[in-house]
Coordinates of C-alpha atoms (C1' of nucleotides) in Angstrom, one line a residue:
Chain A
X1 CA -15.1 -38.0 0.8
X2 CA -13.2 -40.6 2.7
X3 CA -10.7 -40.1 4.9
X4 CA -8.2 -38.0 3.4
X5 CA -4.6 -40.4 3.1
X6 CA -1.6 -40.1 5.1
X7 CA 0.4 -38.0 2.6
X8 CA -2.7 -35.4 2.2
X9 CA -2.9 -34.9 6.0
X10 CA 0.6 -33.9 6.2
X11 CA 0.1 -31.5 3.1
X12 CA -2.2 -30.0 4.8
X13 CA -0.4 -29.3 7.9
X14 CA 2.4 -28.4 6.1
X15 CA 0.2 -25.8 3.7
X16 CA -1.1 -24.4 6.8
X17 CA 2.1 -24.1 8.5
X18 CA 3.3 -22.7 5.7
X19 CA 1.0 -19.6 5.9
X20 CA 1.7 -19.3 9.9
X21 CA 4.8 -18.2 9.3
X22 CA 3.6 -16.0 6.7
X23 CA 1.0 -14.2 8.6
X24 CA 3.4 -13.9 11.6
X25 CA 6.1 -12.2 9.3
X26 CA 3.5 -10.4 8.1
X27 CA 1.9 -8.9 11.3
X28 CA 5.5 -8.3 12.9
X29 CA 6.9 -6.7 9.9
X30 CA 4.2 -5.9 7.5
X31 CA 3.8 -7.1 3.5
X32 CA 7.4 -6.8 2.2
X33 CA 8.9 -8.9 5.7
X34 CA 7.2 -11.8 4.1
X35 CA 10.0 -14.0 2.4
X36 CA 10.1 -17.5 1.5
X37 CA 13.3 -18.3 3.0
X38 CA 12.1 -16.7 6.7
X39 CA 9.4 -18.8 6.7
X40 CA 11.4 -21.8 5.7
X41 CA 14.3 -20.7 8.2
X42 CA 11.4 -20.5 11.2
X43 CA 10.0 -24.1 9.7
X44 CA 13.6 -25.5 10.0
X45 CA 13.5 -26.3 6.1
X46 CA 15.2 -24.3 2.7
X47 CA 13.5 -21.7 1.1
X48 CA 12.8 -24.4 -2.3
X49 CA 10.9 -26.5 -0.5
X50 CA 8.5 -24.1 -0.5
X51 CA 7.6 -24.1 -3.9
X52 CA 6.5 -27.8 -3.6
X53 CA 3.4 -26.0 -1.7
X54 CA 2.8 -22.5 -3.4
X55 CA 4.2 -21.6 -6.7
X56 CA 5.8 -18.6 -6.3
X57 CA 5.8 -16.0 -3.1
X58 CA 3.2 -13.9 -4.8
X59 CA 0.9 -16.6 -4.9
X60 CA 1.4 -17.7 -1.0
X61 CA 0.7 -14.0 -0.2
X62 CA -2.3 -14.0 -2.5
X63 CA -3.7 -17.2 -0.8
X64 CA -3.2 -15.5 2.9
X65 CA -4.8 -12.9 1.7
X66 CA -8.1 -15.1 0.7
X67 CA -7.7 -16.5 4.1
X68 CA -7.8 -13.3 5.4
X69 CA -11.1 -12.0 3.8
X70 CA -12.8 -15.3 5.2
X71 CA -11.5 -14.7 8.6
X72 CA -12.7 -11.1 8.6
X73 CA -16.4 -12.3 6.9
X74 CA -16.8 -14.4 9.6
X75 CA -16.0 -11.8 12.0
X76 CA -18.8 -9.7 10.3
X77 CA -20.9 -12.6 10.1
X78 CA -20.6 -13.5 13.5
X79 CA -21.8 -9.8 14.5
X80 CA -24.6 -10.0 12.2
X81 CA -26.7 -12.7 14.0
X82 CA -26.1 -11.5 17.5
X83 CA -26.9 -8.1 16.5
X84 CA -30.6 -9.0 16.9
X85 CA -33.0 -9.3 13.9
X86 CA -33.3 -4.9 13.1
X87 CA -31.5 -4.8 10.1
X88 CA -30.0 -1.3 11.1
X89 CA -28.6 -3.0 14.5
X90 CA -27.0 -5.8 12.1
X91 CA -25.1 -3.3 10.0
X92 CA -24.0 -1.1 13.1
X93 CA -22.5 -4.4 14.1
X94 CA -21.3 -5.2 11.3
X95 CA -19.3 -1.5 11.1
X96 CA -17.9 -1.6 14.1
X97 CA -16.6 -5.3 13.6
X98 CA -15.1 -4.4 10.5
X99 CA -13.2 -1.0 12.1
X100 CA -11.9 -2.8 15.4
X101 CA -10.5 -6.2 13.5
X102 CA -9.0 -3.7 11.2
X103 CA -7.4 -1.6 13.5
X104 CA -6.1 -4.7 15.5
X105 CA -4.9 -6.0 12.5
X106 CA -3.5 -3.2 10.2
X107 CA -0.9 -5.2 8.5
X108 CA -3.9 -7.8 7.4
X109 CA -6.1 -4.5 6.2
X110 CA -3.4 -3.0 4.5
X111 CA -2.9 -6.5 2.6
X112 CA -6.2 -7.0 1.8
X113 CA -7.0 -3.8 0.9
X114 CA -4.1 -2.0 0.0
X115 CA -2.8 -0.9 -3.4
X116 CA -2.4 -4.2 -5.2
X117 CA 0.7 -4.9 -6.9
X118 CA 0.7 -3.9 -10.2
X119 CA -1.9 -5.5 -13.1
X120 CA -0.4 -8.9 -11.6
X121 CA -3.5 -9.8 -9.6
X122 CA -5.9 -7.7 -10.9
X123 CA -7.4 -9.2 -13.4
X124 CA -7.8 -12.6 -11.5
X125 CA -9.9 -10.2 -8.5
X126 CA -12.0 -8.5 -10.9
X127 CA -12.9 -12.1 -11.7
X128 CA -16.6 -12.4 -11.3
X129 CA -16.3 -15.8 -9.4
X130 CA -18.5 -15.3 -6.7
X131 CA -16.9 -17.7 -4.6
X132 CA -13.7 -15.6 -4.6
X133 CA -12.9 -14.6 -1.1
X134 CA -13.5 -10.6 -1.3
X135 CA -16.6 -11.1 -2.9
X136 CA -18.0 -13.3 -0.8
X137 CA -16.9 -10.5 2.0
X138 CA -18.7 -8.2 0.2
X139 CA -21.8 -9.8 -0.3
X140 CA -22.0 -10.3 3.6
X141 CA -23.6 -6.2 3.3
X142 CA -25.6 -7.1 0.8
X143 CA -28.3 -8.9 3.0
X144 CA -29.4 -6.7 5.6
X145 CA -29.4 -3.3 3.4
X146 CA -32.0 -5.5 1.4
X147 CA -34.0 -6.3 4.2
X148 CA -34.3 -3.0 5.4
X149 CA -35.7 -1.4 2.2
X150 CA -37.9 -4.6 2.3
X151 CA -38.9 -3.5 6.0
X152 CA -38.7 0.3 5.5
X153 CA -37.3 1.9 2.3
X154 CA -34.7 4.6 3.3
X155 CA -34.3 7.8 1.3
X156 CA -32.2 7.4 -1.9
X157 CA -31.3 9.8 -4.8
X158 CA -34.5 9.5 -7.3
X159 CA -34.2 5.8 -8.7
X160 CA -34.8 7.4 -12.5
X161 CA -31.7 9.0 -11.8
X162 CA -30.1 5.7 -10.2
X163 CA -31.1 3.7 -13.1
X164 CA -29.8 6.2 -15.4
X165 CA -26.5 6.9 -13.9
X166 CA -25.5 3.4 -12.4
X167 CA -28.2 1.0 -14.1
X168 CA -26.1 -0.4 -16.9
X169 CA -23.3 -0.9 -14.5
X170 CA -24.0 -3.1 -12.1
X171 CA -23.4 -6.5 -13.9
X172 CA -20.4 -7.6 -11.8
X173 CA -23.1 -6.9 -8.4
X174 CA -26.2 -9.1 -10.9
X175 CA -23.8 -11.4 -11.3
X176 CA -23.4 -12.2 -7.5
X177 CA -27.1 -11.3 -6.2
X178 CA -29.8 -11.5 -9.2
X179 CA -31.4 -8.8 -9.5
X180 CA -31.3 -5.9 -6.8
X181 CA -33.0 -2.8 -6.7
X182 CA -31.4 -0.3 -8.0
X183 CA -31.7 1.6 -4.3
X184 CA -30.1 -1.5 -2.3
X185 CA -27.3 -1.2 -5.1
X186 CA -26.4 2.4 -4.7
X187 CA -27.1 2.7 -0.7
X188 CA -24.6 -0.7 -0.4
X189 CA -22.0 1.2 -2.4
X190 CA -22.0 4.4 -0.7
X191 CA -22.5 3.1 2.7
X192 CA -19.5 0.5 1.9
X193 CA -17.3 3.1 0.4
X194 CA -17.8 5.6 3.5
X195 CA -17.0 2.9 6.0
X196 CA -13.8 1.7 3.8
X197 CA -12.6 5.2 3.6
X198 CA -13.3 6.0 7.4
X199 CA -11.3 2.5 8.6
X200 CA -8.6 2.8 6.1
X201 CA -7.6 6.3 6.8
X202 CA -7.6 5.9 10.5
X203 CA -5.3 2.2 9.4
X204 CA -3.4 4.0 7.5
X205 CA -2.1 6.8 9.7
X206 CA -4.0 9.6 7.1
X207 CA -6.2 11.0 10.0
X208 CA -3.2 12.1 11.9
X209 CA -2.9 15.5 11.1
X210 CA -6.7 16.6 12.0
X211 CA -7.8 14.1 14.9
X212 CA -6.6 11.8 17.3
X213 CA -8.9 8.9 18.5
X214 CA -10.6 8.2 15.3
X215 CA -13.2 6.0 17.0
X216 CA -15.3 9.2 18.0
X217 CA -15.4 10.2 14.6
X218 CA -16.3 6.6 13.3
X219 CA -18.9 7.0 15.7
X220 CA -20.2 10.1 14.6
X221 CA -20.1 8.9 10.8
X222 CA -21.6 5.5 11.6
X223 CA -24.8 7.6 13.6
X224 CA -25.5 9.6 10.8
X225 CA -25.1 7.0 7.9
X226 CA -27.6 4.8 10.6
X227 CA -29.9 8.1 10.6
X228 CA -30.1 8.7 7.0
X229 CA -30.9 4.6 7.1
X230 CA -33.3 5.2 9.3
X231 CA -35.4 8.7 8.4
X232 CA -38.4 8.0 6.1
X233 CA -38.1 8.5 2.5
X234 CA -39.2 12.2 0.9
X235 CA -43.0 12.2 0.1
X236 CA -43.3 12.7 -3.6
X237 CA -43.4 15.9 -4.1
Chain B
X18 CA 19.8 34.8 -1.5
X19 CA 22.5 35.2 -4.0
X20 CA 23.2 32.9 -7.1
X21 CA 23.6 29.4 -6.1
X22 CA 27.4 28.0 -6.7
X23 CA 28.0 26.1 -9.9
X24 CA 28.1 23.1 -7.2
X25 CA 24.9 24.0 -5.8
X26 CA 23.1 23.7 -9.0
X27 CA 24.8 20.8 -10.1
X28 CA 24.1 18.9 -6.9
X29 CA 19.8 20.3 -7.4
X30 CA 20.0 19.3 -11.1
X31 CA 21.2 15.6 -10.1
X32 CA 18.5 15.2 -6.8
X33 CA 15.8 16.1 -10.0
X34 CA 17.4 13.4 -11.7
X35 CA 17.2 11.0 -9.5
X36 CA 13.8 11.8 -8.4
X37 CA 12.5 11.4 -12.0
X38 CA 14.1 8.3 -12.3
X39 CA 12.3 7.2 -9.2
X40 CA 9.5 8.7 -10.3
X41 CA 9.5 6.6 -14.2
X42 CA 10.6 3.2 -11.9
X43 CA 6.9 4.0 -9.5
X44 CA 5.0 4.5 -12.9
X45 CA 5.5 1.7 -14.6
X46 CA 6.3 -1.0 -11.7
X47 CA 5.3 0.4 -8.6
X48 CA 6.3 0.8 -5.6
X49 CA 8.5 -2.0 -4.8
X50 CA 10.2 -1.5 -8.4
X51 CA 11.9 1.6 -7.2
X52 CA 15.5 0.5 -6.6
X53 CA 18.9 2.6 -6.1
X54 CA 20.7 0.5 -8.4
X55 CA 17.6 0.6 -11.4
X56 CA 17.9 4.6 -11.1
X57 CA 21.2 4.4 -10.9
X58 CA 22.1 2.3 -13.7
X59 CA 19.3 4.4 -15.6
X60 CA 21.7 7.4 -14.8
X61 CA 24.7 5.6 -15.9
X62 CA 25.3 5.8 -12.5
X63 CA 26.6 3.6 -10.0
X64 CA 24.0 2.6 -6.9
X65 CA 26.2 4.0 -4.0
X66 CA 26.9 7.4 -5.7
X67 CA 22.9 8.3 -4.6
X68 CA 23.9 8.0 -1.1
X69 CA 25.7 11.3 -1.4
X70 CA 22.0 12.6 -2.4
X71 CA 19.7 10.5 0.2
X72 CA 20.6 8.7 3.2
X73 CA 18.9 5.5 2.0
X74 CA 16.2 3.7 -0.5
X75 CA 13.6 5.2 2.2
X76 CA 14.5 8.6 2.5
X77 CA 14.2 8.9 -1.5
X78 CA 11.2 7.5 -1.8
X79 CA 9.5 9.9 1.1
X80 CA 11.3 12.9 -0.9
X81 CA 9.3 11.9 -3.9
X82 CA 6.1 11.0 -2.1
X83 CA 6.6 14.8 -0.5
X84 CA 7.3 16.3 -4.2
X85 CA 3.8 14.3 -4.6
X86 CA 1.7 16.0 -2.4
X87 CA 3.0 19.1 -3.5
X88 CA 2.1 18.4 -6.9
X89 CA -1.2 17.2 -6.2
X90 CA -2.5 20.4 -3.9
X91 CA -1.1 22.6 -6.6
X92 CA -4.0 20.9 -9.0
X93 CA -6.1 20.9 -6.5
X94 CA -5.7 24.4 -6.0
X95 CA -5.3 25.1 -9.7
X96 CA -8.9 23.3 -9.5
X97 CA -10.5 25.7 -7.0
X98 CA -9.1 29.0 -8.8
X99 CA -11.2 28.0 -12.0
X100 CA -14.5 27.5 -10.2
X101 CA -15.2 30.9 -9.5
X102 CA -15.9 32.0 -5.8
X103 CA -18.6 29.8 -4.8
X104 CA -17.6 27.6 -2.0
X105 CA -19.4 24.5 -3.1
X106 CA -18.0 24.9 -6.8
X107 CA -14.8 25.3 -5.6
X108 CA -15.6 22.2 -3.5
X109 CA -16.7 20.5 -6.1
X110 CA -13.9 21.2 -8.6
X111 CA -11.3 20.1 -6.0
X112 CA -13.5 16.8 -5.6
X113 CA -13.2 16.3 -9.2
X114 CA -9.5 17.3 -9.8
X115 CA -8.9 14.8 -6.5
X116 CA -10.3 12.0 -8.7
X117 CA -9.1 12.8 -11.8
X118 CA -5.1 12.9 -11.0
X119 CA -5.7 9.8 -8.4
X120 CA -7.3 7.6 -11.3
X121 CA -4.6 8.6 -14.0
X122 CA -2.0 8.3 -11.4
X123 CA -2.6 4.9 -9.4
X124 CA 1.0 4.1 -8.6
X125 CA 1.4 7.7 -6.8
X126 CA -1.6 7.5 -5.3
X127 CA -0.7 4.1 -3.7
X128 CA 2.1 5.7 -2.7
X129 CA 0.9 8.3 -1.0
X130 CA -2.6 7.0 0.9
X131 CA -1.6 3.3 0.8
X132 CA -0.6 1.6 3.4
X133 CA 2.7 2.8 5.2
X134 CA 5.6 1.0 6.0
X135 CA 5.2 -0.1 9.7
X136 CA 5.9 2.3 12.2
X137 CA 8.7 3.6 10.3
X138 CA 7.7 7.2 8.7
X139 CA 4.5 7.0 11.0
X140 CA 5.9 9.0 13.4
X141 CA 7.3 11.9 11.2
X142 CA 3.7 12.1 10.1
X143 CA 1.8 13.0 12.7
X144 CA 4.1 15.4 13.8
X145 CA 2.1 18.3 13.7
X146 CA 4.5 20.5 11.5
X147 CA 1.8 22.6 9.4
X148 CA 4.9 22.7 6.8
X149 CA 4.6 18.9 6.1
X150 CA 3.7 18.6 2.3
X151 CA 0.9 16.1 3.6
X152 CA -0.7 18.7 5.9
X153 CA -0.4 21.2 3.7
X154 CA -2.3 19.2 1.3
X155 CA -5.2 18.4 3.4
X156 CA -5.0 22.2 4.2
X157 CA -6.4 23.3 1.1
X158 CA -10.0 21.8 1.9
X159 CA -10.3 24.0 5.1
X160 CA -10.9 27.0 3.3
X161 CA -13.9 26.1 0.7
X162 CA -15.7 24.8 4.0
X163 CA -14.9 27.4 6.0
X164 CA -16.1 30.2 3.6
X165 CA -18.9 28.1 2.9
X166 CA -20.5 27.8 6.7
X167 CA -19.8 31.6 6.7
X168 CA -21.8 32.1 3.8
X169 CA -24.3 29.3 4.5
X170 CA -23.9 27.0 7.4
X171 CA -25.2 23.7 6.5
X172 CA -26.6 20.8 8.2
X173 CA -24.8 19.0 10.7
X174 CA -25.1 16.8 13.7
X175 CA -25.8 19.3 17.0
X176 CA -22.9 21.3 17.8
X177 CA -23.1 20.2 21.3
X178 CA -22.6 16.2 20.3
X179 CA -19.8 17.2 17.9
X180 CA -18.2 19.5 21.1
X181 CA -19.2 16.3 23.1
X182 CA -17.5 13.3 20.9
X183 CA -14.5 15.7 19.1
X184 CA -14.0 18.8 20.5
X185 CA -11.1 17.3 23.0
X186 CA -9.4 15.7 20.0
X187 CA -8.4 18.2 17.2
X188 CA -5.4 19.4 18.3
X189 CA -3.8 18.5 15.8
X190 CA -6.1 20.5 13.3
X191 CA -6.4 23.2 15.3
X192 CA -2.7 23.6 15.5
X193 CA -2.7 24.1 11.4
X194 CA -5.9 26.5 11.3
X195 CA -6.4 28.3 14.5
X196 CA -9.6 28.0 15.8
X197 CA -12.4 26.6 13.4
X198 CA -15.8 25.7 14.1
X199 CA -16.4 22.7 15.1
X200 CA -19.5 22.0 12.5
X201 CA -16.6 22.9 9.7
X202 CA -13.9 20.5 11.0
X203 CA -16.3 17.8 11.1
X204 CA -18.0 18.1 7.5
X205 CA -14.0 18.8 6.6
X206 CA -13.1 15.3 8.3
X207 CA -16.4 13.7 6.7
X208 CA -16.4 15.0 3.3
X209 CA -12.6 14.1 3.0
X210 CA -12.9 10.5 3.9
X211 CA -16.2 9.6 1.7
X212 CA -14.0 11.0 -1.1
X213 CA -11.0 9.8 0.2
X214 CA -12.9 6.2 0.4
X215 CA -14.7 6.7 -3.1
X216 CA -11.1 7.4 -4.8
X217 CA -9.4 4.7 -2.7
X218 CA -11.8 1.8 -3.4
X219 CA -11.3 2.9 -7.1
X220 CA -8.0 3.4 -7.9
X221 CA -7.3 -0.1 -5.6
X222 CA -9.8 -1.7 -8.0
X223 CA -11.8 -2.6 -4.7
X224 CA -14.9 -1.7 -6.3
X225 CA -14.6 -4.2 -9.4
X226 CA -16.6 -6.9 -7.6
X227 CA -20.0 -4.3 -7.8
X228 CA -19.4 -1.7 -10.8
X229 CA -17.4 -1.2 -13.6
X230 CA -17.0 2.9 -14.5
X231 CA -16.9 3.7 -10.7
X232 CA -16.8 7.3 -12.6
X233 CA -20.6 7.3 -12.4
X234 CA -20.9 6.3 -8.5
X235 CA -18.5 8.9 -7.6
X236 CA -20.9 11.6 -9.2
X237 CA -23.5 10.3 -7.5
X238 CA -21.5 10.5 -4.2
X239 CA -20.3 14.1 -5.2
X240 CA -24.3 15.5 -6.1
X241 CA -25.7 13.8 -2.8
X242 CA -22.9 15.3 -0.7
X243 CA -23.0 19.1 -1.9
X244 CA -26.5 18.6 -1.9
X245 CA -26.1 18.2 1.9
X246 CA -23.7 20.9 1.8
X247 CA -26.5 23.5 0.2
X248 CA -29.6 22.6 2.2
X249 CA -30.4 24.7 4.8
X250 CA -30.1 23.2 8.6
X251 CA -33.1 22.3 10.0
X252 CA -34.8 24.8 11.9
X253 CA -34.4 24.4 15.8
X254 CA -37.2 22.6 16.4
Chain C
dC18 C1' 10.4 -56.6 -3.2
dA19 C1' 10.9 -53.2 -6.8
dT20 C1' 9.4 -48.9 -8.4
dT21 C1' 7.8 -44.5 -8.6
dC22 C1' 7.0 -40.1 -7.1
dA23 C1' 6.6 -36.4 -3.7
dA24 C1' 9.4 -33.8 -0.4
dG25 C1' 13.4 -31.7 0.6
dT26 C1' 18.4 -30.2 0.0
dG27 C1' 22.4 -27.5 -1.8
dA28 C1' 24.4 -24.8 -5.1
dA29 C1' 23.9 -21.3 -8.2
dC30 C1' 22.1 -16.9 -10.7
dG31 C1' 20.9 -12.4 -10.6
dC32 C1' 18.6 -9.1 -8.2
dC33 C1' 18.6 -5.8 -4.0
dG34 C1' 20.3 -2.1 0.0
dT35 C1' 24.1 -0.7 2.3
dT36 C1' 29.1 0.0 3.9
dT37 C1' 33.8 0.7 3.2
dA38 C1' 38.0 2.0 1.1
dC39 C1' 39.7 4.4 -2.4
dT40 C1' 40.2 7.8 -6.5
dA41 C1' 39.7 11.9 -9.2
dT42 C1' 38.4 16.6 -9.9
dG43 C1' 36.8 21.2 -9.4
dG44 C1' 36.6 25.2 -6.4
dC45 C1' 38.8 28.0 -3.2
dA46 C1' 42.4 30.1 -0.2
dA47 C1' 47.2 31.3 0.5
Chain D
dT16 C1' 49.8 30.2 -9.4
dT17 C1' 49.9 26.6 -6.4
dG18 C1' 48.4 23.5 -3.0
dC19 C1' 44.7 21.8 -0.5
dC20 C1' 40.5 19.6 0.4
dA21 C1' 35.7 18.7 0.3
dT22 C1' 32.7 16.5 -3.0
dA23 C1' 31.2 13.1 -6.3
dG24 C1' 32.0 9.1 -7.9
dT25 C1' 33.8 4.1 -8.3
dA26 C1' 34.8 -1.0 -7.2
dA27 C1' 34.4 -4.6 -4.1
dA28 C1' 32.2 -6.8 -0.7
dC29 C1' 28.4 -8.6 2.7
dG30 C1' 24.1 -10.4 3.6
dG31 C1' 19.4 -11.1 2.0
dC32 C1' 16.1 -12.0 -1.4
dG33 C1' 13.1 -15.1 -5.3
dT34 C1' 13.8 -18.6 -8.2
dT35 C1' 15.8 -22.6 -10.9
dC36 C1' 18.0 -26.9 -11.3
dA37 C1' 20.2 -31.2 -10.4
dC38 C1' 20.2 -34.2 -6.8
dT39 C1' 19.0 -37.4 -2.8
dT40 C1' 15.8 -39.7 0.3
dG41 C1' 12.1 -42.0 2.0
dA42 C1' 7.5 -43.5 2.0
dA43 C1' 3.4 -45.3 -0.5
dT44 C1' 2.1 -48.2 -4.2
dG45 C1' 2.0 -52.1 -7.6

DNA sequence: CATTCAAGTGAACGCCGTTTACTATGGCAA
DNA sequence: TTGCCATAGTAAACGGCGTTCACTTGAATG
């Protein structure tokens, strides 16, 4: 590509001033302090202008949001490889990454993976793409959890069973990764679920009334997922 | 306490009223749908009347959310009193019913263990008040557990690590429930947030990118963890 | 140099929460 | 029965919001 023209450079700059603002009205105020005319007030323009850049405030949002899922891949990403080459050691890194950027950044989380508004963006997330932002976030687990059952399989619920209850249901995953074993599948689920609903709840405030200091139970829950990676699978019996 | 005044009733009749209004306004547009002046006008009303009701938009919409848990830990409970006296079916039944209401109710869901408005309700909360609708929700799960490691204590990780990394930090439980054993508050704390996590992920349609019928994963979840929940600890070895 | 087109403005529309001043009415005490 | 007064409601207004539209301006392009 040659050098991008005069007028593009500015758009640019523009684009990503644009989502500054948004991301600092997000982080001071959360989700619903974002508005097109503070960000235009803080750029020293109108509120139209705007719309020359992003067609409508729902779309800005949704395009700070994709920005948002690469920042916090790369994050993860970044953990991975100095996490050593042990499979296990990349995926504790790669938990506690995810809980402390999301607890430093809980109006982010909450954005990303918060309830959505309703049916509007839905249907364009559930997109297969798989160079949409969130999958591509999710497909940074996908790697080492293969590896390890490459390494040393883990113990898993019986893969008839597997096959039976999640087999035909796996196409969006296929459509991302080829084929995975059924194992990989189920232990990337549950292990990605159990981490989401660990950081979320402690984001979200939800742990409150039990526990203060999450991070010793994240700790806990993060030994014991690493030890049930870890123990050898049952004999057949 | 004698009949209620004609005004009384009136005055509990039109706080239903509005909260139903709410309530339709959350169904079918969510969150940021609920106005003052859309139940209002549904009421043939006019928006500042409801500030004779509620002190603003906010306090209405934590009323509901209140009414919400309520409603929910009735099911739940509703859920437990069907499945007969074992501990684990009881567990399981309240798993279930969790799910259930969560999927067919998305927008109250969101409401309820989305994210919060920032650092405005955070702080009424926490407070430790066992009489808090949401902490009398999550109260309904201590039970089941308890009478279950009564019955049967199952696997956890050593007492002494659990004492070690949590025992300073469940005030806040402990003020709801007395004294409980430390093995039961952690499987309470863990079992709530892989289903907590399982529903979440779900209902935010975070789990699109991997499965369709996430139904199928969150039995799979649901027989691994009771499964844990019935084996027998390991010998002291 | 003339033209074209992107970038930005200002005004307007219809929402919203909230406040204020004002009105009517139903219950209660003298 | 009469008079009072708290209560429930209204209308108008303020400022903020997303969005649209008609309009200017200025820079790149032929």
């Amino acid at each position: 590509m040659p050098t991008p023209s005069r007028r593009e450079r500015l758009r640019t700059a523009t684009v990503a001033e644009i989502k500054d603002g948004a991301r600092r009205l997000l982080v001071t105020g959360g989700v619903e302090a974002v508005s097109l005319r503070a960000i235009a007030r803080d750029m020293g323009m109108t509120a139209p202008a705007i719309y020359r850049y992003f067609p409508s405030l729902e779309a800005l949002v949704a395009a700070l949001a994709g920005d948002l899922y690469d920042e916090l891949r790369l994050r993860l990403e970044a953990a991975r490889d100095d996490a050593g080459a042990e499979p296990v050691d990349q995926l504790l890194a790669m938990g506690r990454a995810f809980r402390s950027w999301s607890v430093a950044h809980p109006a982010e989380f909450g954005l990303m993976f918060g309830v959505r508004a309703p049916g509007l963006d839905a249907f364009v997330d559930d997109c297969v793409h798989p160079d949409h932002p969130g999958a591509r976030f999710g497909a940074v687990f996908v790697q080492p959890i293969f590896d390890l059952w490459h390494r040393a399989p883990f113990p898993t619920p019986p893969a008839e069973l597997l096959q039976e209850r999640l087999g035909g249901r796996l196409e969006p995953l296929r459509l991302s990764h080829g084929e995975v074993p059924i194992e990989v599948a189920y232990a990337l689920l549950s292990g990605w679920t159990r981490l989401y609903g660990l950081v979320a709840m402690e984001v979200f405030g939800q742990l409150a009334w039990a526990v203060t200091e999450a991070e010793a139970l994240f700790e806990l829950e993060l030994a014991a997922f690493t030890a049930q990676l870890r123990a050898d699978p049952p004999a057949a019996s």
